[in-house]
Amino acid sequence: HLAQKFLDLRQQACVISVQSDEISDGAITARSLCGIAYKQEDKLMSKKLVAYFSASGTTAAKAKLLAQAAGADIYEIKPAVPYTGADLNWQNKQSRSSVEMSDRSSRPEIADKNADIAAYDTIFVGFPIWWYIAPTIINTFLESYDFSGKTVILFATSGGSRFGDTVNNLKGSVSGTAAIKEGFILNGSQTVESISEQLKKLGF
């Protein structure tokens, strides 16, 4: 209904502006409304996907809220072999996650490649921050698809870390024509409404 409302607004404003050759307040206002409606329709009609990796469930919960707030589809990035509690023990240098993150060329296998990336304009990619960057399974995911011309916005959960060198670490895993950007860290209590406010700051 909201998309149709903006479509109707665009059509009405554009008809008025096209019919009027005068440089009047009414004509200028109509042309402005026409431009605004086009932009709003583009945002509403732009297809968005929230793709996330969650080892413990924390990131999954945030991803579901983000998908609701953004009006996006959702896709879980699943490892071919699920992580156990022992795998996630960062204090053990021999644990699976420690070994993977000590080798930046590590590419843990993903369970499937069923995300229809070609169908989306904007892809939110979420993960827990590990060792101040994204888990290397995110590199696996990004390298499994063609992100040419797409906008990739990162979101993450953490124990207090920020994105650090995450963007630079992931840029090599996507096409040079893909735009990959920091989004937000979703720690603590979040709601659909609070995430919507953060999305507005990003232009959504």
Coordinates of N, CA and C in Angstrom, one line a residue:
H1 N 0.8 -1.2 0.0 CA 0.0 0.0 0.0 C 0.9 1.3 0.0
L2 N 1.9 1.2 0.8 CA 2.8 2.4 0.8 C 3.5 2.6 -0.5
A3 N 3.9 1.6 -1.1 CA 4.6 1.7 -2.5 C 3.6 2.3 -3.5
Q4 N 2.4 1.8 -3.4 CA 1.4 2.3 -4.4 C 1.1 3.8 -4.1
K5 N 1.1 4.2 -2.9 CA 0.8 5.6 -2.5 C 1.8 6.5 -3.1
F6 N 3.1 6.1 -3.1 CA 4.2 6.9 -3.6 C 4.1 6.9 -5.2
L7 N 3.7 5.7 -5.7 CA 3.6 5.6 -7.2 C 2.5 6.6 -7.7
D8 N 1.4 6.6 -6.9 CA 0.3 7.5 -7.3 C 0.7 9.0 -7.2
L9 N 1.5 9.3 -6.1 CA 2.0 10.6 -5.9 C 2.9 11.0 -7.1
R10 N 3.8 10.1 -7.5 CA 4.7 10.4 -8.6 C 3.9 10.7 -9.8
Q11 N 2.9 9.9 -10.1 CA 2.2 10.0 -11.4 C 1.5 11.4 -11.4
Q12 N 0.8 11.7 -10.3 CA 0.1 13.0 -10.2 C 1.0 14.2 -10.4
A13 N 2.1 14.2 -9.7 CA 3.0 15.3 -9.7 C 3.7 15.4 -11.1
C14 N 4.0 14.3 -11.7 CA 4.7 14.4 -13.0 C 3.7 14.8 -14.1
V15 N 2.5 14.4 -14.0 CA 1.5 14.9 -15.0 C 1.4 16.4 -14.9
I16 N 1.3 16.9 -13.7 CA 1.1 18.4 -13.5 C 2.4 19.1 -14.0
S17 N 3.6 18.6 -13.7 CA 4.8 19.3 -14.1 C 5.0 19.2 -15.6
V18 N 4.6 18.1 -16.3 CA 4.7 18.0 -17.7 C 3.8 18.9 -18.4
Q19 N 2.6 19.1 -17.9 CA 1.5 19.9 -18.5 C 1.8 21.4 -18.4
S20 N 2.6 21.7 -17.4 CA 2.9 23.1 -17.1 C 4.3 23.6 -17.6
D21 N 4.3 24.6 -18.5 CA 5.5 25.1 -19.0 C 5.9 26.3 -18.2
E22 N 5.1 26.7 -17.3 CA 5.3 28.0 -16.5 C 6.3 27.7 -15.4
I23 N 7.1 28.7 -15.1 CA 8.0 28.7 -14.0 C 7.3 29.3 -12.8
S24 N 6.3 28.6 -12.3 CA 5.5 29.1 -11.2 C 5.7 28.2 -10.0
D25 N 5.3 28.8 -8.8 CA 5.4 28.0 -7.6 C 4.8 26.6 -7.7
G26 N 3.6 26.6 -8.3 CA 2.9 25.3 -8.5 C 3.7 24.3 -9.3
A27 N 4.2 24.8 -10.5 CA 4.9 23.9 -11.4 C 6.2 23.4 -10.7
I28 N 6.9 24.3 -10.0 CA 8.2 24.0 -9.4 C 7.9 22.9 -8.3
T29 N 6.8 23.2 -7.5 CA 6.5 22.2 -6.4 C 6.1 20.9 -7.0
A30 N 5.4 20.8 -8.1 CA 5.0 19.6 -8.7 C 6.3 18.8 -9.2
R31 N 7.2 19.5 -9.8 CA 8.4 18.9 -10.3 C 9.2 18.3 -9.1
S32 N 9.2 19.1 -8.0 CA 9.9 18.6 -6.8 C 9.3 17.3 -6.3
L33 N 8.0 17.3 -6.2 CA 7.2 16.1 -5.7 C 7.5 15.0 -6.6
C34 N 7.6 15.2 -7.9 CA 7.9 14.2 -8.9 C 9.2 13.5 -8.6
G35 N 10.2 14.4 -8.4 CA 11.5 13.8 -8.1 C 11.6 13.1 -6.8
I36 N 10.9 13.6 -5.7 CA 10.9 12.9 -4.4 C 10.2 11.6 -4.5
A37 N 9.1 11.6 -5.3 CA 8.3 10.3 -5.4 C 9.1 9.3 -6.1
Y38 N 9.8 9.7 -7.2 CA 10.7 8.7 -7.9 C 11.7 8.1 -6.9
K39 N 12.4 9.0 -6.1 CA 13.4 8.5 -5.2 C 12.7 7.5 -4.1
Q40 N 11.6 7.9 -3.6 CA 10.9 7.1 -2.6 C 10.5 5.7 -3.2
E41 N 10.0 5.8 -4.4 CA 9.6 4.5 -5.1 C 10.8 3.6 -5.3
D42 N 11.9 4.2 -5.7 CA 13.2 3.4 -5.9 C 13.5 2.7 -4.6
K43 N 13.5 3.4 -3.5 CA 13.8 2.8 -2.2 C 12.8 1.7 -1.9
L44 N 11.5 1.9 -2.1 CA 10.5 0.9 -1.7 C 10.6 -0.3 -2.6
M45 N 10.9 -0.1 -3.9 CA 10.9 -1.2 -4.8 C 12.2 -1.9 -4.9
S46 N 13.3 -1.3 -4.4 CA 14.6 -1.9 -4.3 C 14.6 -3.2 -3.5
K47 N 15.1 -4.3 -4.1 CA 15.0 -5.6 -3.3 C 16.2 -5.7 -2.4
K48 N 15.9 -6.1 -1.2 CA 16.9 -6.2 -0.2 C 17.0 -7.6 0.4
L49 N 18.2 -8.0 0.8 CA 18.4 -9.3 1.4 C 19.2 -9.2 2.6
V50 N 18.8 -9.8 3.7 CA 19.7 -9.9 4.9 C 20.3 -11.3 4.9
A51 N 21.6 -11.4 4.7 CA 22.3 -12.7 4.7 C 23.2 -12.7 6.0
Y52 N 23.1 -13.8 6.8 CA 23.8 -13.7 8.0 C 24.4 -15.1 8.4
F53 N 25.5 -15.0 9.1 CA 26.2 -16.2 9.7 C 26.1 -16.0 11.2
S54 N 25.6 -17.0 11.9 CA 25.4 -17.0 13.4 C 25.9 -18.3 14.0
A55 N 26.9 -18.2 14.8 CA 27.5 -19.4 15.4 C 26.7 -19.8 16.6
S56 N 26.2 -18.8 17.4 CA 25.6 -19.1 18.7 C 24.1 -18.7 18.7
G57 N 23.6 -18.0 17.7 CA 22.2 -17.6 17.7 C 22.1 -16.1 18.0
T58 N 23.1 -15.4 18.5 CA 23.0 -14.0 18.7 C 22.8 -13.2 17.5
T59 N 23.6 -13.4 16.5 CA 23.5 -12.7 15.2 C 22.2 -13.0 14.5
A60 N 21.8 -14.2 14.6 CA 20.5 -14.7 14.0 C 19.4 -13.8 14.5
A61 N 19.3 -13.6 15.8 CA 18.2 -12.8 16.4 C 18.2 -11.4 15.9
K62 N 19.4 -10.8 15.8 CA 19.5 -9.4 15.2 C 19.2 -9.4 13.8
A63 N 19.6 -10.4 13.0 CA 19.3 -10.4 11.6 C 17.8 -10.4 11.3
K64 N 17.1 -11.2 12.1 CA 15.6 -11.3 11.9 C 14.9 -9.9 12.2
L65 N 15.4 -9.2 13.2 CA 14.9 -7.8 13.5 C 15.2 -6.9 12.3
L66 N 16.5 -7.0 11.8 CA 16.9 -6.1 10.7 C 16.0 -6.4 9.5
A67 N 15.8 -7.7 9.2 CA 15.0 -8.0 8.0 C 13.6 -7.4 8.1
Q68 N 13.0 -7.4 9.3 CA 11.7 -6.8 9.5 C 11.8 -5.3 9.3
A69 N 12.8 -4.7 9.9 CA 12.9 -3.2 9.8 C 13.2 -2.8 8.4
A70 N 13.9 -3.6 7.6 CA 14.3 -3.2 6.2 C 13.3 -3.7 5.2
G71 N 12.4 -4.5 5.6 CA 11.5 -5.1 4.6 C 12.2 -6.0 3.6
A72 N 13.2 -6.8 4.2 CA 14.1 -7.6 3.4 C 13.8 -9.0 3.5
D73 N 14.2 -9.8 2.5 CA 14.2 -11.3 2.6 C 15.4 -11.7 3.5
I74 N 15.4 -12.9 4.0 CA 16.5 -13.3 4.9 C 17.0 -14.7 4.4
Y75 N 18.3 -14.8 4.6 CA 19.0 -16.0 4.2 C 20.1 -16.3 5.2
E76 N 20.2 -17.6 5.7 CA 21.2 -17.9 6.7 C 22.4 -18.6 5.9
I77 N 23.6 -18.0 6.3 CA 24.8 -18.6 5.7 C 25.2 -19.7 6.7
K78 N 25.1 -20.9 6.3 CA 25.3 -22.1 7.1 C 26.6 -22.8 6.8
P79 N 27.4 -23.1 7.8 CA 28.7 -23.8 7.5 C 28.3 -25.3 7.2
A80 N 29.1 -25.9 6.3 CA 28.9 -27.3 6.0 C 29.0 -28.1 7.2
V81 N 29.9 -27.8 8.1 CA 30.0 -28.5 9.4 C 29.7 -27.5 10.5
P82 N 28.6 -27.6 11.2 CA 28.3 -26.6 12.2 C 29.4 -26.5 13.3
Y83 N 29.4 -25.3 13.9 CA 30.4 -25.0 14.9 C 29.9 -25.5 16.3
T84 N 30.8 -26.2 17.0 CA 30.4 -26.6 18.4 C 30.9 -25.6 19.4
G85 N 30.5 -25.7 20.6 CA 31.0 -24.8 21.6 C 32.5 -24.9 21.7
A86 N 33.1 -26.1 21.6 CA 34.6 -26.2 21.7 C 35.2 -25.5 20.5
D87 N 34.6 -25.6 19.3 CA 35.1 -24.9 18.1 C 35.3 -23.4 18.3
L88 N 34.4 -22.8 19.2 CA 34.3 -21.4 19.3 C 35.2 -20.9 20.5
N89 N 35.9 -21.8 21.1 CA 36.7 -21.4 22.3 C 38.0 -20.6 21.8
W90 N 37.9 -19.3 21.8 CA 38.9 -18.4 21.3 C 40.2 -18.5 22.2
Q91 N 40.0 -18.9 23.4 CA 41.2 -19.0 24.3 C 42.1 -20.2 24.0
N92 N 41.5 -21.2 23.2 CA 42.3 -22.4 22.8 C 42.8 -22.1 21.4
K93 N 44.1 -22.0 21.3 CA 44.7 -21.7 20.0 C 44.6 -22.9 19.0
Q94 N 44.2 -24.0 19.5 CA 44.0 -25.2 18.6 C 42.5 -25.4 18.2
S95 N 41.6 -24.5 18.7 CA 40.2 -24.7 18.4 C 40.0 -24.4 16.9
R96 N 38.9 -24.9 16.4 CA 38.6 -24.7 15.0 C 38.6 -23.2 14.6
S97 N 37.9 -22.4 15.4 CA 37.8 -20.9 15.0 C 39.1 -20.3 15.1
S98 N 39.9 -20.6 16.1 CA 41.3 -20.0 16.3 C 42.2 -20.4 15.1
V99 N 42.1 -21.6 14.6 CA 42.9 -22.1 13.5 C 42.5 -21.4 12.2
E100 N 41.2 -21.3 12.0 CA 40.7 -20.6 10.8 C 41.0 -19.1 10.8
M101 N 40.9 -18.5 11.9 CA 41.2 -17.0 11.9 C 42.6 -16.7 11.9
S102 N 43.5 -17.7 12.2 CA 44.9 -17.4 12.2 C 45.5 -17.5 10.8
D103 N 44.6 -18.0 9.9 CA 45.0 -18.1 8.5 C 44.0 -17.4 7.6
R104 N 44.3 -16.2 7.2 CA 43.4 -15.3 6.4 C 43.0 -16.0 5.1
S105 N 43.7 -17.0 4.6 CA 43.3 -17.6 3.4 C 42.3 -18.8 3.6
S106 N 42.0 -19.0 4.9 CA 41.1 -20.1 5.2 C 39.7 -19.8 4.6
R107 N 39.0 -20.8 4.0 CA 37.7 -20.6 3.5 C 36.8 -21.8 3.9
P108 N 36.2 -21.7 5.1 CA 35.4 -22.7 5.6 C 34.2 -23.0 4.6
E109 N 33.9 -24.2 4.3 CA 32.9 -24.6 3.3 C 31.5 -24.2 3.9
I110 N 30.7 -23.7 2.9 CA 29.3 -23.4 3.3 C 28.4 -24.5 2.9
A111 N 27.3 -24.6 3.6 CA 26.4 -25.8 3.3 C 25.7 -25.7 2.0
D112 N 25.4 -24.5 1.5 CA 24.7 -24.4 0.2 C 25.0 -23.1 -0.5
K113 N 24.6 -23.0 -1.7 CA 24.8 -21.7 -2.5 C 23.5 -21.4 -3.1
N114 N 22.5 -21.3 -2.2 CA 21.1 -21.1 -2.7 C 20.6 -19.7 -2.7
A115 N 21.4 -18.8 -2.2 CA 21.0 -17.4 -2.1 C 20.9 -16.8 -3.6
D116 N 19.8 -16.2 -3.9 CA 19.6 -15.7 -5.2 C 20.1 -14.2 -5.3
I117 N 21.4 -14.1 -5.2 CA 22.0 -12.7 -5.1 C 21.6 -11.9 -6.3
A118 N 21.5 -12.4 -7.4 CA 21.2 -11.7 -8.6 C 19.9 -10.9 -8.5
A119 N 19.0 -11.4 -7.7 CA 17.7 -10.8 -7.5 C 17.6 -9.5 -6.7
Y120 N 18.8 -9.2 -6.0 CA 18.7 -8.1 -5.0 C 19.7 -7.0 -5.4
D121 N 19.3 -5.8 -5.0 CA 20.1 -4.6 -5.2 C 21.0 -4.4 -4.0
T122 N 20.5 -4.6 -2.8 CA 21.2 -4.3 -1.5 C 21.2 -5.6 -0.7
I123 N 22.4 -6.0 -0.3 CA 22.6 -7.2 0.6 C 23.2 -6.8 1.9
F124 N 22.5 -6.9 3.0 CA 23.0 -6.7 4.3 C 23.7 -8.1 4.7
V125 N 25.0 -8.0 5.1 CA 25.7 -9.2 5.4 C 26.1 -9.1 6.9
G126 N 25.6 -10.1 7.7 CA 25.8 -10.0 9.1 C 26.6 -11.2 9.7
F127 N 27.3 -10.9 10.8 CA 28.2 -11.9 11.4 C 28.7 -11.5 12.8
P128 N 29.2 -12.4 13.6 CA 29.8 -12.0 14.8 C 31.3 -11.5 14.5
I129 N 31.8 -10.5 15.2 CA 33.1 -10.1 15.0 C 34.1 -11.1 15.7
W130 N 35.0 -11.7 14.9 CA 36.0 -12.6 15.4 C 37.4 -12.0 15.1
W131 N 38.2 -11.9 16.2 CA 39.5 -11.4 16.0 C 39.5 -10.1 15.2
Y132 N 38.6 -9.2 15.5 CA 38.5 -7.8 15.0 C 38.1 -7.8 13.5
I133 N 37.7 -8.9 12.9 CA 37.3 -8.9 11.5 C 36.1 -9.9 11.4
A134 N 35.6 -10.0 10.2 CA 34.5 -11.0 9.9 C 35.1 -12.4 9.9
P135 N 34.4 -13.4 10.4 CA 34.8 -14.8 10.2 C 35.1 -15.1 8.8
T136 N 36.1 -16.0 8.5 CA 36.5 -16.2 7.1 C 35.4 -16.9 6.3
I137 N 34.4 -17.5 7.0 CA 33.3 -18.1 6.2 C 32.5 -17.0 5.5
I138 N 32.6 -15.7 5.9 CA 32.0 -14.6 5.2 C 32.7 -14.4 3.8
N139 N 34.0 -14.6 3.9 CA 34.8 -14.5 2.6 C 34.3 -15.6 1.7
T140 N 34.1 -16.8 2.2 CA 33.6 -17.9 1.4 C 32.3 -17.6 0.8
F141 N 31.4 -17.0 1.5 CA 30.1 -16.6 1.0 C 30.2 -15.6 -0.1
L142 N 30.9 -14.5 0.2 CA 31.1 -13.5 -0.8 C 31.7 -14.0 -2.1
E143 N 32.7 -14.9 -2.0 CA 33.4 -15.4 -3.2 C 32.6 -16.5 -3.9
S144 N 31.4 -16.9 -3.4 CA 30.6 -17.9 -4.0 C 29.6 -17.3 -4.9
Y145 N 29.5 -16.0 -5.0 CA 28.4 -15.3 -5.8 C 29.0 -14.1 -6.6
D146 N 28.3 -13.6 -7.5 CA 28.7 -12.4 -8.2 C 28.0 -11.2 -7.6
F147 N 28.7 -10.3 -7.0 CA 28.2 -9.1 -6.4 C 28.4 -7.9 -7.2
S148 N 28.7 -8.0 -8.5 CA 28.9 -6.9 -9.3 C 27.8 -5.9 -9.3
G149 N 28.1 -4.7 -9.1 CA 27.0 -3.6 -9.1 C 26.1 -3.6 -7.8
K150 N 26.4 -4.5 -6.9 CA 25.5 -4.6 -5.7 C 26.1 -3.7 -4.6
T151 N 25.2 -3.4 -3.7 CA 25.6 -2.6 -2.5 C 25.6 -3.6 -1.3
V152 N 26.7 -3.8 -0.7 CA 26.8 -4.7 0.5 C 27.0 -3.9 1.7
I153 N 26.1 -4.0 2.7 CA 26.2 -3.3 3.9 C 26.4 -4.3 5.0
L154 N 27.4 -4.1 5.8 CA 27.8 -5.0 6.9 C 27.1 -4.7 8.2
F155 N 26.7 -5.7 8.9 CA 26.2 -5.5 10.3 C 26.8 -6.6 11.1
A156 N 27.0 -6.4 12.4 CA 27.7 -7.4 13.2 C 27.3 -7.3 14.6
T157 N 27.6 -8.4 15.3 CA 27.5 -8.4 16.8 C 28.9 -8.7 17.3
S158 N 29.1 -8.2 18.6 CA 30.5 -8.4 19.1 C 30.4 -8.3 20.6
G159 N 31.5 -8.6 21.2 CA 31.7 -8.5 22.7 C 32.2 -7.1 23.1
G160 N 32.2 -6.2 22.1 CA 32.7 -4.9 22.4 C 33.5 -4.3 21.3
S161 N 34.0 -5.2 20.4 CA 34.8 -4.7 19.2 C 34.0 -4.0 18.2
R162 N 34.6 -3.1 17.5 CA 34.0 -2.4 16.3 C 34.4 -3.2 15.1
F163 N 34.2 -2.6 13.9 CA 34.5 -3.3 12.6 C 36.0 -3.5 12.4
G164 N 36.8 -2.6 12.9 CA 38.2 -2.8 12.7 C 38.6 -2.7 11.3
D165 N 39.3 -3.7 10.8 CA 39.7 -3.8 9.4 C 38.8 -4.7 8.5
T166 N 37.6 -4.8 9.0 CA 36.7 -5.8 8.3 C 36.4 -5.4 6.9
V167 N 36.1 -4.2 6.6 CA 35.8 -3.8 5.2 C 37.0 -4.1 4.2
N168 N 38.2 -3.7 4.6 CA 39.3 -3.9 3.8 C 39.6 -5.4 3.6
N169 N 39.3 -6.2 4.7 CA 39.6 -7.6 4.6 C 38.6 -8.3 3.7
L170 N 37.4 -7.7 3.5 CA 36.4 -8.4 2.6 C 36.3 -7.8 1.2
K171 N 36.9 -6.7 1.0 CA 36.9 -6.1 -0.4 C 37.4 -7.0 -1.5
G172 N 38.4 -7.7 -1.1 CA 39.0 -8.6 -2.1 C 38.2 -9.8 -2.5
S173 N 37.1 -10.0 -1.7 CA 36.2 -11.1 -2.0 C 35.0 -10.8 -2.8
V174 N 34.9 -9.5 -3.2 CA 33.8 -9.1 -4.1 C 34.3 -8.4 -5.3
S175 N 33.5 -8.3 -6.3 CA 33.8 -7.6 -7.6 C 34.2 -6.1 -7.3
G176 N 35.1 -5.6 -8.1 CA 35.5 -4.2 -7.9 C 34.4 -3.2 -8.1
T177 N 33.3 -3.7 -8.8 CA 32.1 -2.8 -9.0 C 31.1 -2.9 -7.8
A178 N 31.4 -3.7 -6.9 CA 30.5 -3.8 -5.7 C 30.9 -2.8 -4.7
A179 N 29.9 -2.2 -4.0 CA 30.1 -1.2 -3.0 C 29.9 -1.9 -1.6
I180 N 31.0 -2.0 -0.8 CA 30.9 -2.7 0.5 C 31.1 -1.7 1.6
K181 N 30.2 -1.6 2.5 CA 30.2 -0.5 3.5 C 30.0 -1.0 4.9
E182 N 30.5 -0.3 5.9 CA 30.1 -0.6 7.3 C 28.7 -0.1 7.5
G183 N 27.9 -0.9 8.2 CA 26.6 -0.6 8.6 C 26.6 -0.2 10.0
F184 N 26.3 -1.2 10.9 CA 26.2 -1.0 12.3 C 26.5 -2.3 13.1
I185 N 26.9 -2.0 14.3 CA 27.1 -3.1 15.3 C 25.8 -3.2 16.1
L186 N 25.2 -4.4 16.2 CA 24.0 -4.5 16.9 C 24.2 -5.3 18.2
N187 N 24.7 -4.6 19.1 CA 24.9 -5.2 20.5 C 23.8 -4.7 21.4
G188 N 23.6 -5.5 22.5 CA 22.6 -5.1 23.5 C 21.2 -5.3 23.0
S189 N 20.3 -4.6 23.7 CA 18.8 -4.7 23.3 C 18.5 -3.9 22.1
Q190 N 17.8 -4.6 21.1 CA 17.4 -3.9 19.9 C 16.0 -4.2 19.6
T191 N 15.3 -3.3 18.9 CA 13.9 -3.5 18.5 C 13.8 -3.2 17.0
V192 N 12.8 -3.6 16.4 CA 12.6 -3.2 15.0 C 12.6 -1.7 14.8
E193 N 12.0 -1.0 15.8 CA 12.0 0.4 15.7 C 13.4 1.1 15.8
S194 N 14.2 0.6 16.8 CA 15.5 1.1 17.0 C 16.4 0.9 15.7
I195 N 16.2 -0.3 15.1 CA 17.0 -0.6 13.9 C 16.5 0.2 12.8
S196 N 15.2 0.5 12.7 CA 14.7 1.3 11.6 C 15.3 2.7 11.7
E197 N 15.5 3.2 12.9 CA 16.2 4.5 13.1 C 17.6 4.5 12.5
Q198 N 18.3 3.4 12.8 CA 19.7 3.3 12.3 C 19.7 3.2 10.7
L199 N 18.7 2.5 10.2 CA 18.6 2.4 8.8 C 18.4 3.7 8.1
K200 N 17.6 4.6 8.8 CA 17.3 5.9 8.2 C 18.6 6.7 8.1
K201 N 19.5 6.5 9.0 CA 20.8 7.2 9.0 C 21.7 6.7 7.8
L202 N 21.4 5.5 7.3 CA 22.1 5.0 6.2 C 21.4 5.3 4.9
G203 N 20.2 6.0 5.0 CA 19.5 6.3 3.8 C 18.4 5.4 3.4
F204 N 18.0 4.5 4.3 CA 16.9 3.5 4.0 C 15.6 3.9 4.8

